[in-house]
Amino acid sequence: MNERREPGDEPVHDRALLLYGPKRSEVLNLHEVQQYGVDSFSDPDYIRLYGMAPAEWYARGIRLLGRTAVECTSDFLGDRIGRDIASLAASLLSRTRFVVIDPFAGSCNTLYWILRHVPHSTGVAFELDPHVFELSKRNIAGLDRTITLTQGDYQSLLEGQEIPPEHAIIVFVAPPWGTALDEVTGLDLRRTEPPITEILGRIGRIFLRHKILFATQVYEKVNADSLTELRTMLDWSELRVYDLNVAGRNHGILLGTKGWKPM
């Protein structure tokens, strides 16, 4: 539990301050990154990225905006997501090559972990916000995975993306949640920005002839109707929640396929 702050102390570094407050578009210093971890998760090293604790990645010149610190996937979760996706992707032929698409790249950390675990894979990412894009482009430049990051709206950019028909596609779906997440009622998948059903529908139409594996990031509490609506769009699906935080504040993924079903 966090200690009570006295008047004049620095503000609580939580979701409200970093995502909606004055820190949203500011580059955080190391103390602010660690304070967010302490205030929100009782762990100064919570924002682990690319296999590194905050002190290490900060020393290497990696920087985050306030909004990205909140929206990014930490290593603990990214690793679990990557392993589960790789396990499911292994249902396809061992020689299958994969293109992993992240329409809302942010830090690219989840994409990084998926690429670490899925053999024969390359990453394609899109980021609409120019400030997030510039920082992430510099941050991933020295990583040991192939990620092509483009600034712009995935909706128009994916239309011109040529992927050989024999390649399978993995899509990590994690648009900004914004007000779609309510700590009491949970995450409404119809109110993300844009709605997740819209994203799956668009990508499914663009790559109609490909085998697609969607991995949609969800919250431990999910609006039941929105989850049911999403699952009807998939040929197969499975919900997984990761026990990494206190009960009620855990994240998970809905794994789902189009054009194939796992063995």
mmCIF file of C-alpha atoms in Angstrom:
data_model
loop_
_atom_site.group_PDB
_atom_site.id
_atom_site.type_symbol
_atom_site.label_atom_id
_atom_site.label_comp_id
_atom_site.label_asym_id
_atom_site.label_seq_id
_atom_site.Cartn_x
_atom_site.Cartn_y
_atom_site.Cartn_z
ATOM 1 C CA MET A 1 0.000 0.000 0.000
ATOM 2 C CA ASN A 2 1.293 3.449 -0.854
ATOM 3 C CA GLU A 3 2.237 5.843 1.925
ATOM 4 C CA ARG A 4 -0.042 8.808 2.459
ATOM 5 C CA ARG A 5 1.254 11.953 0.788
ATOM 6 C CA GLU A 6 1.437 15.260 2.577
ATOM 7 C CA PRO A 7 0.537 18.640 1.035
ATOM 8 C CA GLY A 8 3.380 19.798 -1.193
ATOM 9 C CA ASP A 9 4.494 16.275 -2.081
ATOM 10 C CA GLU A 10 4.691 15.268 -5.731
ATOM 11 C CA PRO A 11 1.412 13.993 -7.235
ATOM 12 C CA VAL A 12 0.480 10.341 -7.334
ATOM 13 C CA HIS A 13 1.901 8.878 -10.534
ATOM 14 C CA ASP A 14 -1.082 6.876 -11.703
ATOM 15 C CA ARG A 15 -3.149 6.272 -14.841
ATOM 16 C CA ALA A 16 -4.983 9.571 -14.403
ATOM 17 C CA LEU A 17 -1.816 11.694 -14.265
ATOM 18 C CA LEU A 18 0.098 9.983 -17.063
ATOM 19 C CA LEU A 19 -2.725 9.180 -19.467
ATOM 20 C CA TYR A 20 -5.142 12.072 -18.992
ATOM 21 C CA GLY A 21 -3.137 14.641 -17.047
ATOM 22 C CA PRO A 22 -0.200 16.961 -17.730
ATOM 23 C CA LYS A 23 2.284 14.092 -18.116
ATOM 24 C CA ARG A 24 0.455 12.549 -21.083
ATOM 25 C CA SER A 25 2.657 14.069 -23.797
ATOM 26 C CA GLU A 26 5.773 14.675 -21.702
ATOM 27 C CA VAL A 27 8.894 12.540 -21.849
ATOM 28 C CA LEU A 28 9.257 10.930 -18.430
ATOM 29 C CA ASN A 29 12.522 10.904 -16.533
ATOM 30 C CA LEU A 30 13.694 7.749 -14.776
ATOM 31 C CA HIS A 31 12.319 8.822 -11.407
ATOM 32 C CA GLU A 32 8.858 9.379 -12.899
ATOM 33 C CA VAL A 33 8.901 5.976 -14.603
ATOM 34 C CA GLN A 34 9.838 4.275 -11.355
ATOM 35 C CA GLN A 35 7.376 6.349 -9.325
ATOM 36 C CA TYR A 36 4.557 5.260 -11.631
ATOM 37 C CA GLY A 37 5.562 1.671 -10.934
ATOM 38 C CA VAL A 38 5.587 2.290 -7.186
ATOM 39 C CA ASP A 39 2.328 4.245 -7.011
ATOM 40 C CA SER A 40 0.357 2.009 -9.357
ATOM 41 C CA PHE A 41 1.869 -1.451 -8.859
ATOM 42 C CA SER A 42 4.110 -1.208 -5.753
ATOM 43 C CA ASP A 43 7.096 -2.016 -7.965
ATOM 44 C CA PRO A 44 9.642 0.563 -9.187
ATOM 45 C CA ASP A 45 10.714 -1.844 -11.948
ATOM 46 C CA TYR A 46 7.207 -2.539 -13.243
ATOM 47 C CA ILE A 47 7.820 -0.845 -16.618
ATOM 48 C CA ARG A 48 10.271 -3.411 -17.908
ATOM 49 C CA LEU A 49 10.789 -3.145 -21.669
ATOM 50 C CA TYR A 50 12.670 -5.206 -24.262
ATOM 51 C CA GLY A 51 14.029 -7.469 -21.517
ATOM 52 C CA MET A 52 15.389 -4.609 -19.393
ATOM 53 C CA ALA A 53 14.495 -2.940 -16.089
ATOM 54 C CA PRO A 54 13.838 0.834 -16.225
ATOM 55 C CA ALA A 55 17.315 1.856 -15.039
ATOM 56 C CA GLU A 56 18.933 -0.236 -17.785
ATOM 57 C CA TRP A 57 16.715 0.834 -20.690
ATOM 58 C CA TYR A 58 16.830 4.456 -19.590
ATOM 59 C CA ALA A 59 20.646 4.323 -19.511
ATOM 60 C CA ARG A 60 20.554 3.065 -23.107
ATOM 61 C CA GLY A 61 18.646 6.151 -24.213
ATOM 62 C CA ILE A 62 15.164 4.632 -24.382
ATOM 63 C CA ARG A 63 12.468 7.170 -23.524
ATOM 64 C CA LEU A 64 8.689 7.072 -23.018
ATOM 65 C CA LEU A 65 5.894 9.589 -22.993
ATOM 66 C CA GLY A 66 3.552 9.476 -20.014
ATOM 67 C CA ARG A 67 0.767 7.951 -22.111
ATOM 68 C CA THR A 68 3.084 5.236 -23.439
ATOM 69 C CA ALA A 69 4.147 4.229 -19.929
ATOM 70 C CA VAL A 70 0.490 3.521 -19.139
ATOM 71 C CA GLU A 71 -0.456 1.969 -22.473
ATOM 72 C CA CYS A 72 2.619 -0.213 -23.005
ATOM 73 C CA THR A 73 2.795 -3.898 -22.172
ATOM 74 C CA SER A 74 5.481 -4.681 -19.610
ATOM 75 C CA ASP A 75 7.904 -7.558 -20.147
ATOM 76 C CA PHE A 76 6.099 -9.840 -17.698
ATOM 77 C CA LEU A 77 2.900 -9.685 -19.732
ATOM 78 C CA GLY A 78 4.584 -9.435 -23.133
ATOM 79 C CA ASP A 79 6.543 -12.613 -22.485
ATOM 80 C CA ARG A 80 3.399 -14.546 -21.521
ATOM 81 C CA ILE A 81 1.496 -13.259 -24.542
ATOM 82 C CA GLY A 82 4.376 -14.118 -26.857
ATOM 83 C CA ARG A 83 4.639 -17.658 -25.506
ATOM 84 C CA ASP A 84 0.909 -18.323 -25.847
ATOM 85 C CA ILE A 85 0.813 -16.983 -29.394
ATOM 86 C CA ALA A 86 3.839 -19.076 -30.345
ATOM 87 C CA SER A 87 2.243 -22.192 -28.872
ATOM 88 C CA LEU A 88 -0.869 -21.675 -30.978
ATOM 89 C CA ALA A 89 1.089 -20.720 -34.108
ATOM 90 C CA ALA A 90 2.949 -24.022 -33.802
ATOM 91 C CA SER A 91 -0.287 -25.723 -34.886
ATOM 92 C CA LEU A 92 0.570 -24.628 -38.419
ATOM 93 C CA LEU A 93 3.290 -26.254 -40.492
ATOM 94 C CA SER A 94 6.773 -25.834 -39.013
ATOM 95 C CA ARG A 95 8.048 -24.114 -42.158
ATOM 96 C CA THR A 96 5.304 -21.464 -42.069
ATOM 97 C CA ARG A 97 6.529 -17.886 -42.147
ATOM 98 C CA PHE A 98 4.668 -15.271 -40.144
ATOM 99 C CA VAL A 99 4.082 -11.566 -40.526
ATOM 100 C CA VAL A 100 3.173 -10.083 -37.152
ATOM 101 C CA ILE A 101 1.115 -6.889 -37.397
ATOM 102 C CA ASP A 102 0.632 -4.361 -34.613
ATOM 103 C CA PRO A 103 -1.805 -1.655 -35.782
ATOM 104 C CA PHE A 104 -1.320 0.411 -32.591
ATOM 105 C CA ALA A 105 2.368 -0.023 -31.917
ATOM 106 C CA GLY A 106 3.058 2.325 -29.013
ATOM 107 C CA SER A 107 6.332 1.102 -27.520
ATOM 108 C CA CYS A 108 6.392 -2.032 -29.758
ATOM 109 C CA ASN A 109 7.201 -4.099 -26.672
ATOM 110 C CA THR A 110 4.467 -6.696 -27.155
ATOM 111 C CA LEU A 111 5.459 -7.044 -30.791
ATOM 112 C CA TYR A 112 9.063 -7.500 -29.693
ATOM 113 C CA TRP A 113 8.119 -10.388 -27.396
ATOM 114 C CA ILE A 114 5.925 -12.057 -30.005
ATOM 115 C CA LEU A 115 8.828 -11.959 -32.456
ATOM 116 C CA ARG A 116 11.141 -13.430 -29.828
ATOM 117 C CA HIS A 117 8.898 -16.462 -29.405
ATOM 118 C CA VAL A 118 7.474 -17.070 -32.898
ATOM 119 C CA PRO A 119 10.025 -18.598 -35.315
ATOM 120 C CA HIS A 120 10.346 -17.289 -38.878
ATOM 121 C CA SER A 121 8.561 -14.039 -38.045
ATOM 122 C CA THR A 122 8.957 -10.384 -38.961
ATOM 123 C CA GLY A 123 7.118 -7.415 -37.507
ATOM 124 C CA VAL A 124 5.071 -4.680 -39.172
ATOM 125 C CA ALA A 125 3.833 -1.880 -36.921
ATOM 126 C CA PHE A 126 1.887 1.359 -37.256
ATOM 127 C CA GLU A 127 1.683 4.325 -34.904
ATOM 128 C CA LEU A 128 -0.612 7.268 -35.521
ATOM 129 C CA ASP A 129 0.781 9.680 -32.922
ATOM 130 C CA PRO A 130 3.900 11.377 -34.380
ATOM 131 C CA HIS A 131 5.517 11.924 -30.969
ATOM 132 C CA VAL A 132 5.064 8.308 -29.890
ATOM 133 C CA PHE A 133 6.296 7.205 -33.320
ATOM 134 C CA GLU A 134 9.515 9.239 -33.171
ATOM 135 C CA LEU A 135 10.424 7.967 -29.709
ATOM 136 C CA SER A 136 9.566 4.340 -30.498
ATOM 137 C CA LYS A 137 11.473 4.441 -33.779
ATOM 138 C CA ARG A 138 14.605 5.449 -31.873
ATOM 139 C CA ASN A 139 13.888 3.029 -29.028
ATOM 140 C CA ILE A 140 13.643 -0.071 -31.236
ATOM 141 C CA ALA A 141 16.553 0.800 -33.529
ATOM 142 C CA GLY A 142 19.025 -1.256 -31.521
ATOM 143 C CA LEU A 143 16.817 -4.267 -30.807
ATOM 144 C CA ASP A 144 17.605 -7.752 -32.084
ATOM 145 C CA ARG A 145 14.273 -8.214 -33.908
ATOM 146 C CA THR A 146 13.102 -7.025 -37.335
ATOM 147 C CA ILE A 147 10.338 -4.437 -36.919
ATOM 148 C CA THR A 148 9.220 -2.075 -39.677
ATOM 149 C CA LEU A 149 7.505 0.821 -37.915
ATOM 150 C CA THR A 150 5.506 3.304 -40.014
ATOM 151 C CA GLN A 151 3.867 6.528 -38.890
ATOM 152 C CA GLY A 152 0.225 6.820 -39.888
ATOM 153 C CA ASP A 153 -3.207 5.234 -39.748
ATOM 154 C CA TYR A 154 -3.120 1.458 -40.085
ATOM 155 C CA GLN A 155 -6.444 1.503 -41.954
ATOM 156 C CA SER A 156 -4.980 3.102 -45.071
ATOM 157 C CA LEU A 157 -1.444 1.756 -44.740
ATOM 158 C CA LEU A 158 -2.467 -1.901 -44.482
ATOM 159 C CA GLU A 159 -4.332 -1.681 -47.780
ATOM 160 C CA GLY A 160 -1.020 -1.454 -49.612
ATOM 161 C CA GLN A 161 0.733 -4.112 -47.550
ATOM 162 C CA GLU A 162 1.643 -7.061 -49.764
ATOM 163 C CA ILE A 163 1.983 -10.322 -47.865
ATOM 164 C CA PRO A 164 2.580 -13.577 -49.774
ATOM 165 C CA PRO A 165 -0.503 -15.820 -49.556
ATOM 166 C CA GLU A 166 1.515 -18.692 -48.091
ATOM 167 C CA HIS A 167 2.536 -16.534 -45.111
ATOM 168 C CA ALA A 168 0.358 -16.661 -42.018
ATOM 169 C CA ILE A 169 -0.549 -13.431 -40.240
ATOM 170 C CA ILE A 170 -0.566 -12.698 -36.523
ATOM 171 C CA VAL A 171 -2.317 -9.507 -35.430
ATOM 172 C CA PHE A 172 -1.870 -8.074 -31.959
ATOM 173 C CA VAL A 173 -4.973 -5.973 -31.326
ATOM 174 C CA ALA A 174 -4.606 -3.396 -28.564
ATOM 175 C CA PRO A 175 -6.135 -0.038 -29.516
ATOM 176 C CA PRO A 176 -6.245 2.739 -26.913
ATOM 177 C CA TRP A 177 -8.821 1.817 -24.294
ATOM 178 C CA GLY A 178 -9.597 5.383 -23.242
ATOM 179 C CA THR A 179 -12.912 5.444 -21.380
ATOM 180 C CA ALA A 180 -13.752 1.886 -22.480
ATOM 181 C CA LEU A 181 -12.111 0.641 -19.284
ATOM 182 C CA ASP A 182 -14.059 1.063 -16.072
ATOM 183 C CA GLU A 183 -12.412 -0.428 -12.985
ATOM 184 C CA VAL A 184 -15.830 -1.514 -11.688
ATOM 185 C CA THR A 185 -17.685 -2.755 -14.772
ATOM 186 C CA GLY A 186 -14.620 -3.791 -16.762
ATOM 187 C CA LEU A 187 -13.523 -3.306 -20.379
ATOM 188 C CA ASP A 188 -16.145 -2.752 -23.073
ATOM 189 C CA LEU A 189 -14.552 -3.959 -26.312
ATOM 190 C CA ARG A 190 -17.085 -1.943 -28.317
ATOM 191 C CA ARG A 191 -15.865 1.362 -26.874
ATOM 192 C CA THR A 192 -12.137 1.186 -27.555
ATOM 193 C CA GLU A 193 -10.748 3.751 -29.992
ATOM 194 C CA PRO A 194 -11.504 2.408 -32.611
ATOM 195 C CA PRO A 195 -13.831 -0.472 -31.598
ATOM 196 C CA ILE A 196 -12.090 -3.844 -31.663
ATOM 197 C CA THR A 197 -14.847 -5.447 -33.729
ATOM 198 C CA GLU A 198 -14.214 -2.830 -36.414
ATOM 199 C CA ILE A 199 -10.477 -3.611 -36.416
ATOM 200 C CA LEU A 200 -10.967 -7.364 -36.791
ATOM 201 C CA GLY A 201 -13.526 -6.880 -39.527
ATOM 202 C CA ARG A 202 -11.299 -4.567 -41.550
ATOM 203 C CA ILE A 203 -8.159 -6.704 -41.294
ATOM 204 C CA GLY A 204 -10.141 -9.855 -42.041
ATOM 205 C CA ARG A 205 -11.428 -8.299 -45.273
ATOM 206 C CA ILE A 206 -7.990 -7.077 -46.372
ATOM 207 C CA PHE A 207 -6.349 -10.474 -45.852
ATOM 208 C CA LEU A 208 -9.304 -12.652 -46.749
ATOM 209 C CA ARG A 209 -7.158 -15.446 -48.221
ATOM 210 C CA HIS A 210 -4.660 -15.674 -45.378
ATOM 211 C CA LYS A 211 -4.645 -17.692 -42.200
ATOM 212 C CA ILE A 212 -4.916 -15.121 -39.419
ATOM 213 C CA LEU A 213 -4.322 -15.396 -35.695
ATOM 214 C CA PHE A 214 -5.743 -12.471 -33.731
ATOM 215 C CA ALA A 215 -4.478 -11.786 -30.214
ATOM 216 C CA THR A 216 -6.692 -9.147 -28.626
ATOM 217 C CA GLN A 217 -5.550 -7.640 -25.347
ATOM 218 C CA VAL A 218 -8.296 -7.638 -22.725
ATOM 219 C CA TYR A 219 -8.779 -6.898 -19.044
ATOM 220 C CA GLU A 220 -9.632 -9.358 -16.286
ATOM 221 C CA LYS A 221 -13.098 -7.816 -16.152
ATOM 222 C CA VAL A 222 -14.663 -7.706 -19.625
ATOM 223 C CA ASN A 223 -18.144 -6.633 -20.630
ATOM 224 C CA ALA A 224 -19.794 -9.972 -21.404
ATOM 225 C CA ASP A 225 -21.907 -8.773 -24.332
ATOM 226 C CA SER A 226 -18.937 -7.141 -26.051
ATOM 227 C CA LEU A 227 -16.869 -10.308 -25.622
ATOM 228 C CA THR A 228 -19.630 -12.473 -27.091
ATOM 229 C CA GLU A 229 -19.966 -10.133 -30.067
ATOM 230 C CA LEU A 230 -16.243 -10.333 -30.742
ATOM 231 C CA ARG A 231 -16.090 -14.123 -30.507
ATOM 232 C CA THR A 232 -18.822 -14.527 -33.125
ATOM 233 C CA MET A 233 -16.436 -12.963 -35.661
ATOM 234 C CA LEU A 234 -13.835 -15.701 -35.168
ATOM 235 C CA ASP A 235 -13.617 -19.325 -36.327
ATOM 236 C CA TRP A 236 -12.080 -20.365 -32.993
ATOM 237 C CA SER A 237 -11.287 -18.465 -29.805
ATOM 238 C CA GLU A 238 -9.924 -18.896 -26.302
ATOM 239 C CA LEU A 239 -9.706 -16.365 -23.467
ATOM 240 C CA ARG A 240 -6.634 -16.313 -21.238
ATOM 241 C CA VAL A 241 -6.058 -14.065 -18.209
ATOM 242 C CA TYR A 242 -2.610 -13.734 -16.647
ATOM 243 C CA ASP A 243 -2.250 -13.743 -12.875
ATOM 244 C CA LEU A 244 0.446 -11.056 -12.679
ATOM 245 C CA ASN A 245 -1.209 -8.277 -10.640
ATOM 246 C CA VAL A 246 -3.621 -8.136 -7.731
ATOM 247 C CA ALA A 247 -6.992 -9.781 -8.333
ATOM 248 C CA GLY A 248 -9.249 -7.668 -10.516
ATOM 249 C CA ARG A 249 -6.414 -5.757 -12.199
ATOM 250 C CA ASN A 250 -4.958 -8.423 -14.445
ATOM 251 C CA HIS A 251 -4.665 -8.359 -18.211
ATOM 252 C CA GLY A 252 -5.185 -11.150 -20.686
ATOM 253 C CA ILE A 253 -5.724 -11.929 -24.351
ATOM 254 C CA LEU A 254 -8.473 -13.357 -26.469
ATOM 255 C CA LEU A 255 -6.810 -15.648 -28.979
ATOM 256 C CA GLY A 256 -8.860 -16.178 -32.110
ATOM 257 C CA THR A 257 -8.428 -17.427 -35.656
ATOM 258 C CA LYS A 258 -9.823 -16.676 -39.105
ATOM 259 C CA GLY A 259 -9.382 -19.061 -42.014
ATOM 260 C CA TRP A 260 -8.176 -21.953 -39.848
ATOM 261 C CA LYS A 261 -8.597 -23.721 -36.529
ATOM 262 C CA PRO A 262 -5.814 -25.077 -34.303
ATOM 263 C CA MET A 263 -5.399 -28.836 -34.169
#
